[in-house]
Amino acid sequence: MAGMTLAEVFEKVAGPDAPVEFRAYDGSSAGAAGAPVRITVKSPVAVRYLAQAPGALGLARAYVSGHLDVDGDMYTALARMSHAQRIQLGAAEQVRLLGQLGGPKLLYPRTPPPPQEVRINRRWLGGRRHSKGRDASAISHHYDVSNTFYEWVLGPSMTYTCACYPHQDATLEEAQDYKHDLVARKLGLQPGMRLLDVGCGWGGMVRHAAREYGVKALGVTLSAQQAAWGQRAVEAAGLADLAEVRHLDYRDVTETGFDAVSSIGLTEHIGKAQLPAYFAFLHGKLKPGGRLLNHCITRPNDSDPARRAMGFINRYVFPDGELEGPGYLMSAMNEAGFEIRHEENLREHYAMTLTGWCANLDAHWPAAVAEVGEGTARVWRLYMAGSRLGFDRNMVALHQLLGVRLGADSRSGMPLRPDWDRSPAPVAG
């Protein structure tokens, strides 16, 4: 291994200054002995994964498949190994790494990725990207995991989007409720109005709008499991006369004349090429004076690719997901006919939200493994901790954009100053 032990090679990939301890099945060790985070290379399969996909993807495959273990807090591990997430080896460096790991014999035969990894145009994710059929498969891959698993991770709100924390000490549930209410206030919801919630998840926004504002709300989702859970929740809450959750592509909604549209966490799945049609479609669903609140993950600039085909997120979590910068999204909304009235970045709120989800998964880890399998549970542990780090370090952000379809004589119906930011004080005690 060119004078390096196996543990030292993995330490080099992670970053020579990473305060992490490394141990390997050959008995070697490296890094900071006794560190709160320990990486254990358990078998030669982990070595093959790293040799065949140097950097973050190879390490992720080794971890998801159980051939590499992370002992300690996953967020701390990823923060301390940030070099491995940025690594982009040239041909010469890849050859050097391959030699250190054991030579060309590690490249063949190819080691199949873990079954949790999506192979585009194999298995079931084929066809034109963002066609209705492929979108349905991509959404099913992520959301039709297990409603029970999601209940453990997300908590009682069953809301899988960025919360909004009214104060530092708010709980995750308080923050999700506040987020739904913030959206409702930005949309100017009033009793008797009609709301369309596209990509509605398990129906949290739909139920909130019906229960708190007396709004007639329709939510649509491509996930069959979400739709079934959401409609049961609507009926259990006694809201069936006002709220409905349908298993439906948003493009197949036939109703029109809505007073408001909320899109919370859907735009990431739309794709850059489809954004003009997406915003035009939503514009056409609104009455004059109707508002759209678009809430989605963004990237800090438009020079980076919208989609990283070889990245962990695309391979394991959100197949075909694409992120755009807030300026691009704002322009696309504007070109579709919306007048942009407000923009807000909730980046820190998403890091806090993910902290809550990670804690929930850790608290239910044995049950989660039993429910969805260790590989899938490992995907979620890695993905959520990595996402939290991304929001903390401004690699991704979360923007809410509020637009209005102008009425006659260009009337917006908007207040002279924003009237939706009511932050409750922390509860004493």
Short mmCIF file of C-alpha atoms in Angstrom, two decimals:
data_model
loop_
_atom_site.label_atom_id
_atom_site.label_comp_id
_atom_site.label_asym_id
_atom_site.label_seq_id
_atom_site.Cartn_x
_atom_site.Cartn_y
_atom_site.Cartn_z
CA MET A 1 0.00 0.00 0.00
CA ALA A 2 2.88 2.26 -0.89
CA GLY A 3 3.92 2.52 2.71
CA MET A 4 0.47 3.46 4.03
CA THR A 5 -1.77 1.34 6.18
CA LEU A 6 -5.39 0.85 5.19
CA ALA A 7 -6.60 3.12 7.99
CA GLU A 8 -4.15 5.81 6.85
CA VAL A 9 -5.50 5.68 3.30
CA PHE A 10 -9.04 6.28 4.52
CA GLU A 11 -7.76 9.04 6.76
CA LYS A 12 -6.15 10.68 3.72
CA VAL A 13 -9.43 10.62 1.80
CA ALA A 14 -11.32 12.06 4.76
CA GLY A 15 -8.75 14.82 5.20
CA PRO A 16 -5.46 14.70 7.09
CA ASP A 17 -6.64 17.19 9.70
CA ALA A 18 -9.98 15.52 10.42
CA PRO A 19 -10.20 14.94 14.22
CA VAL A 20 -11.53 11.42 13.68
CA GLU A 21 -10.20 8.00 14.63
CA PHE A 22 -9.86 5.38 11.87
CA ARG A 23 -9.66 1.63 12.37
CA ALA A 24 -9.53 -1.08 9.73
CA TYR A 25 -10.11 -4.81 9.58
CA ASP A 26 -6.39 -5.41 8.98
CA GLY A 27 -5.66 -4.13 12.50
CA SER A 28 -4.34 -0.75 11.43
CA SER A 29 -5.41 2.52 13.00
CA ALA A 30 -4.88 6.20 12.25
CA GLY A 31 -6.16 9.64 13.09
CA ALA A 32 -7.04 11.00 16.51
CA ALA A 33 -7.12 8.12 18.95
CA GLY A 34 -10.05 8.37 21.34
CA ALA A 35 -11.87 10.97 19.23
CA PRO A 36 -15.67 11.18 19.72
CA VAL A 37 -16.09 9.95 16.14
CA ARG A 38 -14.62 6.64 14.96
CA ILE A 39 -14.69 5.26 11.41
CA THR A 40 -14.26 1.50 11.14
CA VAL A 41 -13.45 -0.12 7.80
CA LYS A 42 -15.01 -3.53 8.34
CA SER A 43 -14.26 -5.49 5.18
CA PRO A 44 -12.51 -5.49 1.78
CA VAL A 45 -15.83 -4.52 0.19
CA ALA A 46 -15.47 -1.03 1.65
CA VAL A 47 -12.04 -0.80 0.01
CA ARG A 48 -13.51 -1.82 -3.34
CA TYR A 49 -16.26 0.79 -3.08
CA LEU A 50 -13.70 3.52 -2.42
CA ALA A 51 -11.43 2.31 -5.22
CA GLN A 52 -14.30 2.19 -7.73
CA ALA A 53 -15.85 5.53 -6.69
CA PRO A 54 -13.17 7.66 -4.97
CA GLY A 55 -14.56 10.19 -2.54
CA ALA A 56 -17.99 10.73 -1.03
CA LEU A 57 -19.99 8.29 -3.17
CA GLY A 58 -17.63 5.39 -2.47
CA LEU A 59 -17.65 6.11 1.26
CA ALA A 60 -21.45 6.40 1.21
CA ARG A 61 -21.81 3.04 -0.54
CA ALA A 62 -19.54 1.43 2.02
CA TYR A 63 -21.53 2.94 4.90
CA VAL A 64 -25.01 2.17 3.52
CA SER A 65 -24.02 -1.43 2.80
CA GLY A 66 -22.68 -1.87 6.33
CA HIS A 67 -19.03 -2.42 5.32
CA LEU A 68 -18.01 0.84 7.00
CA ASP A 69 -19.30 2.01 10.37
CA VAL A 70 -19.54 5.47 11.89
CA ASP A 71 -19.55 5.46 15.69
CA GLY A 72 -20.57 8.77 17.23
CA ASP A 73 -22.71 11.64 16.02
CA MET A 74 -23.10 11.53 12.24
CA TYR A 75 -23.29 15.31 11.86
CA THR A 76 -20.03 15.70 13.77
CA ALA A 77 -18.44 13.00 11.63
CA LEU A 78 -19.44 14.71 8.39
CA ALA A 79 -18.41 18.13 9.63
CA ARG A 80 -14.99 16.77 10.56
CA MET A 81 -14.60 14.95 7.22
CA SER A 82 -15.68 17.80 4.96
CA HIS A 83 -12.67 17.17 2.69
CA ALA A 84 -14.14 13.82 1.61
CA GLN A 85 -17.34 15.51 0.51
CA ARG A 86 -15.50 18.02 -1.70
CA ILE A 87 -12.88 15.70 -3.11
CA GLN A 88 -12.58 15.70 -6.90
CA LEU A 89 -9.58 13.60 -7.84
CA GLY A 90 -7.85 13.97 -11.18
CA ALA A 91 -6.73 10.92 -13.15
CA ALA A 92 -3.24 10.91 -11.64
CA GLU A 93 -4.59 11.19 -8.09
CA GLN A 94 -7.07 8.39 -8.71
CA VAL A 95 -4.27 6.13 -9.93
CA ARG A 96 -2.21 7.02 -6.85
CA LEU A 97 -5.15 6.30 -4.52
CA LEU A 98 -5.82 3.04 -6.32
CA GLY A 99 -2.23 1.98 -5.76
CA GLN A 100 -2.45 2.84 -2.08
CA LEU A 101 -5.63 0.79 -1.71
CA GLY A 102 -4.22 -2.30 -3.41
CA GLY A 103 -3.98 -1.81 -7.16
CA PRO A 104 -6.09 -2.31 -10.34
CA LYS A 105 -7.38 -5.70 -9.19
CA LEU A 106 -9.87 -3.76 -7.05
CA LEU A 107 -11.61 -2.30 -10.10
CA TYR A 108 -12.93 -5.58 -11.53
CA PRO A 109 -15.28 -7.17 -11.12
CA ARG A 110 -17.37 -4.10 -10.29
CA THR A 111 -18.99 -4.28 -6.87
CA PRO A 112 -22.75 -3.68 -7.23
CA PRO A 113 -24.01 -0.63 -5.33
CA PRO A 114 -26.29 -1.25 -2.35
CA PRO A 115 -29.89 -2.00 -3.35
CA GLN A 116 -31.01 1.39 -1.97
CA GLU A 117 -29.16 3.14 -4.81
CA VAL A 118 -31.22 4.09 -7.86
CA ARG A 119 -29.67 3.08 -11.16
CA ILE A 120 -31.10 5.40 -13.78
CA ASN A 121 -32.58 3.54 -16.78
CA ARG A 122 -32.29 0.29 -14.86
CA ARG A 123 -34.81 -1.24 -12.54
CA TRP A 124 -37.78 1.12 -12.81
CA LEU A 125 -36.48 4.70 -13.12
CA GLY A 126 -36.49 4.96 -16.90
CA GLY A 127 -38.05 7.20 -19.51
CA ARG A 128 -37.78 10.94 -20.07
CA ARG A 129 -36.75 12.90 -16.99
CA HIS A 130 -39.73 14.67 -15.35
CA SER A 131 -42.29 12.86 -17.48
CA LYS A 132 -45.34 11.95 -15.41
CA GLY A 133 -44.40 8.29 -15.21
CA ARG A 134 -40.79 8.88 -14.21
CA ASP A 135 -41.77 11.58 -11.70
CA ALA A 136 -44.21 9.13 -10.10
CA SER A 137 -41.45 6.51 -9.78
CA ALA A 138 -38.97 9.03 -8.37
CA ILE A 139 -41.46 10.28 -5.78
CA SER A 140 -42.43 6.74 -4.84
CA HIS A 141 -38.77 5.86 -4.27
CA HIS A 142 -38.45 8.48 -1.59
CA TYR A 143 -41.89 8.89 -0.06
CA ASP A 144 -43.37 5.41 -0.23
CA VAL A 145 -40.87 4.04 2.28
CA SER A 146 -43.10 3.49 5.30
CA ASN A 147 -45.58 5.85 6.90
CA THR A 148 -44.62 4.40 10.28
CA PHE A 149 -40.97 5.25 9.62
CA TYR A 150 -41.92 8.80 8.67
CA GLU A 151 -44.04 9.14 11.81
CA TRP A 152 -40.96 8.33 13.89
CA VAL A 153 -38.65 10.69 12.00
CA LEU A 154 -40.99 13.63 11.40
CA GLY A 155 -42.97 13.52 14.62
CA PRO A 156 -46.72 14.06 15.08
CA SER A 157 -46.94 16.84 12.47
CA MET A 158 -45.93 14.43 9.66
CA THR A 159 -44.50 17.44 7.86
CA TYR A 160 -41.47 16.75 5.70
CA THR A 161 -40.49 20.32 4.85
CA CYS A 162 -38.56 23.10 6.54
CA ALA A 163 -40.17 24.34 9.73
CA CYS A 164 -40.10 27.98 10.82
CA TYR A 165 -38.96 28.56 14.39
CA PRO A 166 -40.70 31.56 15.98
CA HIS A 167 -38.05 31.59 18.70
CA GLN A 168 -34.89 29.65 19.52
CA ASP A 169 -36.56 27.44 22.13
CA ALA A 170 -39.55 26.37 20.03
CA THR A 171 -40.09 22.64 19.59
CA LEU A 172 -40.13 20.99 16.18
CA GLU A 173 -43.92 20.62 16.40
CA GLU A 174 -44.38 24.28 17.32
CA ALA A 175 -42.15 25.30 14.44
CA GLN A 176 -44.03 23.18 11.90
CA ASP A 177 -47.34 24.60 13.07
CA TYR A 178 -45.91 28.10 12.87
CA LYS A 179 -44.65 27.40 9.33
CA HIS A 180 -48.10 26.32 8.15
CA ASP A 181 -49.62 29.40 9.74
CA LEU A 182 -46.98 31.67 8.21
CA VAL A 183 -47.85 30.28 4.77
CA ALA A 184 -51.54 30.78 5.46
CA ARG A 185 -50.99 34.39 6.54
CA LYS A 186 -48.78 35.17 3.55
CA LEU A 187 -51.52 33.79 1.31
CA GLY A 188 -54.10 35.95 3.08
CA LEU A 189 -56.41 33.01 3.75
CA GLN A 190 -59.94 33.82 4.91
CA PRO A 191 -62.99 31.65 5.63
CA GLY A 192 -64.67 30.47 2.46
CA MET A 193 -61.59 30.73 0.26
CA ARG A 194 -60.32 27.83 -1.86
CA LEU A 195 -56.70 26.64 -1.53
CA LEU A 196 -54.76 24.29 -3.81
CA ASP A 197 -51.72 22.70 -2.13
CA VAL A 198 -49.50 21.00 -4.73
CA GLY A 199 -47.12 18.33 -3.50
CA CYS A 200 -49.09 18.27 -0.27
CA GLY A 201 -47.25 15.42 1.46
CA TRP A 202 -49.33 13.97 4.27
CA GLY A 203 -51.73 16.91 4.16
CA GLY A 204 -50.45 19.09 7.00
CA MET A 205 -51.02 22.40 5.19
CA VAL A 206 -54.42 21.27 3.94
CA ARG A 207 -55.59 20.36 7.43
CA HIS A 208 -54.19 23.55 8.96
CA ALA A 209 -55.91 25.76 6.38
CA ALA A 210 -59.25 24.00 6.84
CA ARG A 211 -59.09 23.80 10.64
CA GLU A 212 -57.67 27.26 11.44
CA TYR A 213 -59.02 29.37 8.56
CA GLY A 214 -62.21 27.66 7.38
CA VAL A 215 -60.71 27.29 3.91
CA LYS A 216 -61.81 24.66 1.41
CA ALA A 217 -58.48 22.99 0.65
CA LEU A 218 -57.41 20.46 -1.96
CA GLY A 219 -54.02 18.76 -1.64
CA VAL A 220 -52.44 16.55 -4.29
CA THR A 221 -49.43 14.23 -4.08
CA LEU A 222 -47.76 11.65 -6.30
CA SER A 223 -47.19 9.35 -3.33
CA ALA A 224 -49.95 6.80 -2.84
CA GLN A 225 -48.94 6.18 0.78
CA GLN A 226 -48.97 9.90 1.57
CA ALA A 227 -52.39 10.35 -0.01
CA ALA A 228 -53.93 7.45 1.89
CA TRP A 229 -52.46 8.62 5.22
CA GLY A 230 -53.41 12.24 4.57
CA GLN A 231 -57.03 11.51 3.67
CA ARG A 232 -57.44 9.34 6.77
CA ALA A 233 -56.05 12.20 8.87
CA VAL A 234 -58.49 14.63 7.26
CA GLU A 235 -61.42 12.37 8.09
CA ALA A 236 -60.18 11.65 11.61
CA ALA A 237 -59.98 15.40 12.27
CA GLY A 238 -63.58 15.87 11.14
CA LEU A 239 -62.49 18.08 8.22
CA ALA A 240 -63.80 16.02 5.29
CA ASP A 241 -66.35 18.73 4.39
CA LEU A 242 -63.51 21.22 3.83
CA ALA A 243 -60.30 19.30 3.07
CA GLU A 244 -59.26 16.57 0.64
CA VAL A 245 -55.98 14.82 -0.17
CA ARG A 246 -55.78 13.16 -3.57
CA HIS A 247 -53.23 10.80 -5.13
CA LEU A 248 -52.72 12.90 -8.24
CA ASP A 249 -50.09 14.61 -10.37
CA TYR A 250 -50.50 18.37 -9.93
CA ARG A 251 -50.66 18.64 -13.74
CA ASP A 252 -53.88 16.62 -13.69
CA VAL A 253 -55.81 18.97 -11.38
CA THR A 254 -58.83 20.06 -13.41
CA GLU A 255 -60.37 22.52 -10.95
CA THR A 256 -59.56 26.20 -11.35
CA GLY A 257 -60.47 29.55 -9.78
CA PHE A 258 -58.52 29.03 -6.54
CA ASP A 259 -57.97 31.96 -4.20
CA ALA A 260 -54.51 30.72 -3.23
CA VAL A 261 -51.91 28.10 -4.15
CA SER A 262 -49.24 26.75 -1.81
CA SER A 263 -46.27 24.81 -3.15
CA ILE A 264 -44.22 23.60 -0.18
CA GLY A 265 -41.26 21.45 -1.14
CA LEU A 266 -42.39 20.51 -4.66
CA THR A 267 -40.31 22.79 -6.89
CA GLU A 268 -37.17 20.73 -6.20
CA HIS A 269 -38.80 17.84 -8.09
CA ILE A 270 -39.98 19.87 -11.10
CA GLY A 271 -36.74 20.33 -13.05
CA LYS A 272 -35.31 23.51 -14.53
CA ALA A 273 -36.69 22.95 -18.02
CA GLN A 274 -40.22 22.49 -16.66
CA LEU A 275 -40.26 25.56 -14.38
CA PRO A 276 -41.85 27.97 -16.89
CA ALA A 277 -44.73 25.56 -17.51
CA TYR A 278 -45.02 24.83 -13.79
CA PHE A 279 -45.43 28.46 -12.75
CA ALA A 280 -47.68 29.17 -15.74
CA PHE A 281 -49.90 26.25 -14.72
CA LEU A 282 -50.19 27.52 -11.15
CA HIS A 283 -50.86 31.06 -12.40
CA GLY A 284 -53.72 29.69 -14.47
CA LYS A 285 -55.27 28.00 -11.44
CA LEU A 286 -55.66 31.29 -9.55
CA LYS A 287 -58.36 33.91 -9.57
CA PRO A 288 -57.24 37.46 -10.27
CA GLY A 289 -55.77 38.70 -7.00
CA GLY A 290 -54.88 35.15 -5.96
CA ARG A 291 -51.51 34.48 -4.35
CA LEU A 292 -48.87 31.75 -4.75
CA LEU A 293 -46.46 30.89 -1.95
CA ASN A 294 -43.54 28.86 -3.31
CA HIS A 295 -41.40 27.29 -0.58
CA CYS A 296 -38.38 25.30 -1.76
CA ILE A 297 -34.73 24.40 -1.31
CA THR A 298 -32.39 26.59 -3.36
CA ARG A 299 -28.69 26.75 -4.16
CA PRO A 300 -26.52 29.77 -3.43
CA ASN A 301 -25.68 30.46 -7.08
CA ASP A 302 -26.64 29.45 -10.60
CA SER A 303 -23.12 28.60 -11.75
CA ASP A 304 -23.11 25.18 -10.07
CA PRO A 305 -25.06 22.36 -11.73
CA ALA A 306 -28.73 22.07 -10.77
CA ARG A 307 -28.36 18.31 -10.50
CA ARG A 308 -25.36 16.19 -9.56
CA ALA A 309 -25.99 12.89 -11.33
CA MET A 310 -23.23 11.06 -9.43
CA GLY A 311 -24.04 12.62 -6.07
CA PHE A 312 -25.35 10.74 -3.05
CA ILE A 313 -28.62 12.74 -2.94
CA ASN A 314 -29.48 11.95 -6.57
CA ARG A 315 -28.47 8.30 -6.24
CA TYR A 316 -30.12 7.52 -2.91
CA VAL A 317 -32.61 10.16 -1.84
CA PHE A 318 -34.17 12.43 -4.47
CA PRO A 319 -33.75 10.93 -7.94
CA ASP A 320 -33.97 13.65 -10.61
CA GLY A 321 -34.13 16.43 -8.00
CA GLU A 322 -32.89 19.81 -9.24
CA LEU A 323 -32.13 22.98 -7.29
CA GLU A 324 -32.11 26.52 -8.67
CA GLY A 325 -30.98 29.83 -7.26
CA PRO A 326 -33.61 32.15 -5.76
CA GLY A 327 -33.08 34.76 -8.47
CA TYR A 328 -33.80 32.22 -11.21
CA LEU A 329 -36.97 31.06 -9.47
CA MET A 330 -38.10 34.63 -8.96
CA SER A 331 -37.56 35.41 -12.64
CA ALA A 332 -39.44 32.29 -13.70
CA MET A 333 -42.40 33.26 -11.50
CA ASN A 334 -42.28 36.79 -12.85
CA GLU A 335 -42.20 35.63 -16.47
CA ALA A 336 -45.22 33.40 -15.78
CA GLY A 337 -47.23 36.48 -14.85
CA PHE A 338 -46.78 36.70 -11.08
CA GLU A 339 -45.92 39.97 -9.44
CA ILE A 340 -43.29 39.16 -6.80
CA ARG A 341 -44.24 40.67 -3.47
CA HIS A 342 -41.96 39.08 -0.87
CA GLU A 343 -38.91 36.84 -0.47
CA GLU A 344 -37.53 35.19 2.65
CA ASN A 345 -34.61 32.83 3.33
CA LEU A 346 -35.17 30.22 6.06
CA ARG A 347 -31.77 28.52 5.73
CA GLU A 348 -31.01 28.37 9.45
CA HIS A 349 -34.52 27.09 10.13
CA TYR A 350 -33.91 24.07 7.92
CA ALA A 351 -30.71 23.22 9.78
CA MET A 352 -32.73 23.33 13.01
CA THR A 353 -35.50 21.21 11.46
CA LEU A 354 -33.01 18.57 10.38
CA THR A 355 -31.48 18.55 13.85
CA GLY A 356 -34.90 17.56 15.17
CA TRP A 357 -35.39 14.86 12.54
CA CYS A 358 -31.93 13.40 13.18
CA ALA A 359 -32.66 13.25 16.91
CA ASN A 360 -35.99 11.52 16.20
CA LEU A 361 -34.30 8.89 14.03
CA ASP A 362 -31.62 8.23 16.64
CA ALA A 363 -34.32 7.87 19.32
CA HIS A 364 -36.13 5.25 17.23
CA TRP A 365 -33.08 3.61 15.62
CA PRO A 366 -33.71 -0.08 16.51
CA ALA A 367 -37.38 0.17 15.54
CA ALA A 368 -36.53 2.08 12.35
CA VAL A 369 -34.04 -0.60 11.30
CA ALA A 370 -36.66 -3.27 11.94
CA GLU A 371 -39.25 -1.32 9.93
CA VAL A 372 -37.31 -0.37 6.78
CA GLY A 373 -34.06 -2.36 6.99
CA GLU A 374 -30.62 -1.24 8.09
CA GLY A 375 -29.56 -0.05 4.64
CA THR A 376 -32.46 2.38 4.26
CA ALA A 377 -32.10 3.57 7.85
CA ARG A 378 -28.40 4.25 7.17
CA VAL A 379 -29.30 6.22 4.03
CA TRP A 380 -31.53 8.46 6.14
CA ARG A 381 -28.99 8.88 8.92
CA LEU A 382 -26.34 9.95 6.41
CA TYR A 383 -28.64 12.07 4.24
CA MET A 384 -30.24 14.10 7.03
CA ALA A 385 -26.97 14.81 8.84
CA GLY A 386 -25.34 15.78 5.55
CA SER A 387 -28.25 18.04 4.67
CA ARG A 388 -28.04 19.76 8.04
CA LEU A 389 -24.37 20.45 7.37
CA GLY A 390 -25.25 21.80 3.92
CA PHE A 391 -27.71 24.32 5.35
CA ASP A 392 -25.33 25.29 8.13
CA ARG A 393 -22.58 26.04 5.61
CA ASN A 394 -24.75 27.76 2.98
CA MET A 395 -24.28 25.00 0.42
CA VAL A 396 -28.07 25.01 0.15
CA ALA A 397 -30.79 27.34 1.42
CA LEU A 398 -34.59 27.51 1.68
CA HIS A 399 -36.54 30.34 0.11
CA GLN A 400 -40.17 31.35 0.31
CA LEU A 401 -41.31 33.45 -2.65
CA LEU A 402 -44.71 35.14 -2.59
CA GLY A 403 -46.33 36.15 -5.87
CA VAL A 404 -49.74 37.46 -6.84
CA ARG A 405 -51.81 37.21 -10.01
CA LEU A 406 -52.84 40.83 -10.49
CA GLY A 407 -56.48 41.70 -10.80
CA ALA A 408 -58.27 44.33 -12.86
CA ASP A 409 -56.35 47.59 -13.24
CA SER A 410 -53.27 45.79 -11.85
CA ARG A 411 -54.68 45.66 -8.34
CA SER A 412 -52.73 43.27 -6.12
CA GLY A 413 -54.92 43.21 -3.03
CA MET A 414 -51.75 43.19 -0.93
CA PRO A 415 -51.39 45.18 2.31
CA LEU A 416 -49.19 48.26 2.16
CA ARG A 417 -46.78 46.55 4.56
CA PRO A 418 -46.42 42.82 5.32
CA ASP A 419 -48.89 41.82 8.02
CA TRP A 420 -48.02 38.16 8.48
CA ASP A 421 -45.06 38.07 10.85
CA ARG A 422 -46.56 37.42 14.28
CA SER A 423 -43.93 35.76 16.43
CA PRO A 424 -45.27 34.39 19.72
CA ALA A 425 -43.13 34.82 22.79
CA PRO A 426 -41.53 31.74 24.36
CA VAL A 427 -43.67 30.04 26.99
CA ALA A 428 -42.32 30.81 30.44
CA GLY A 429 -41.58 28.05 32.85
#
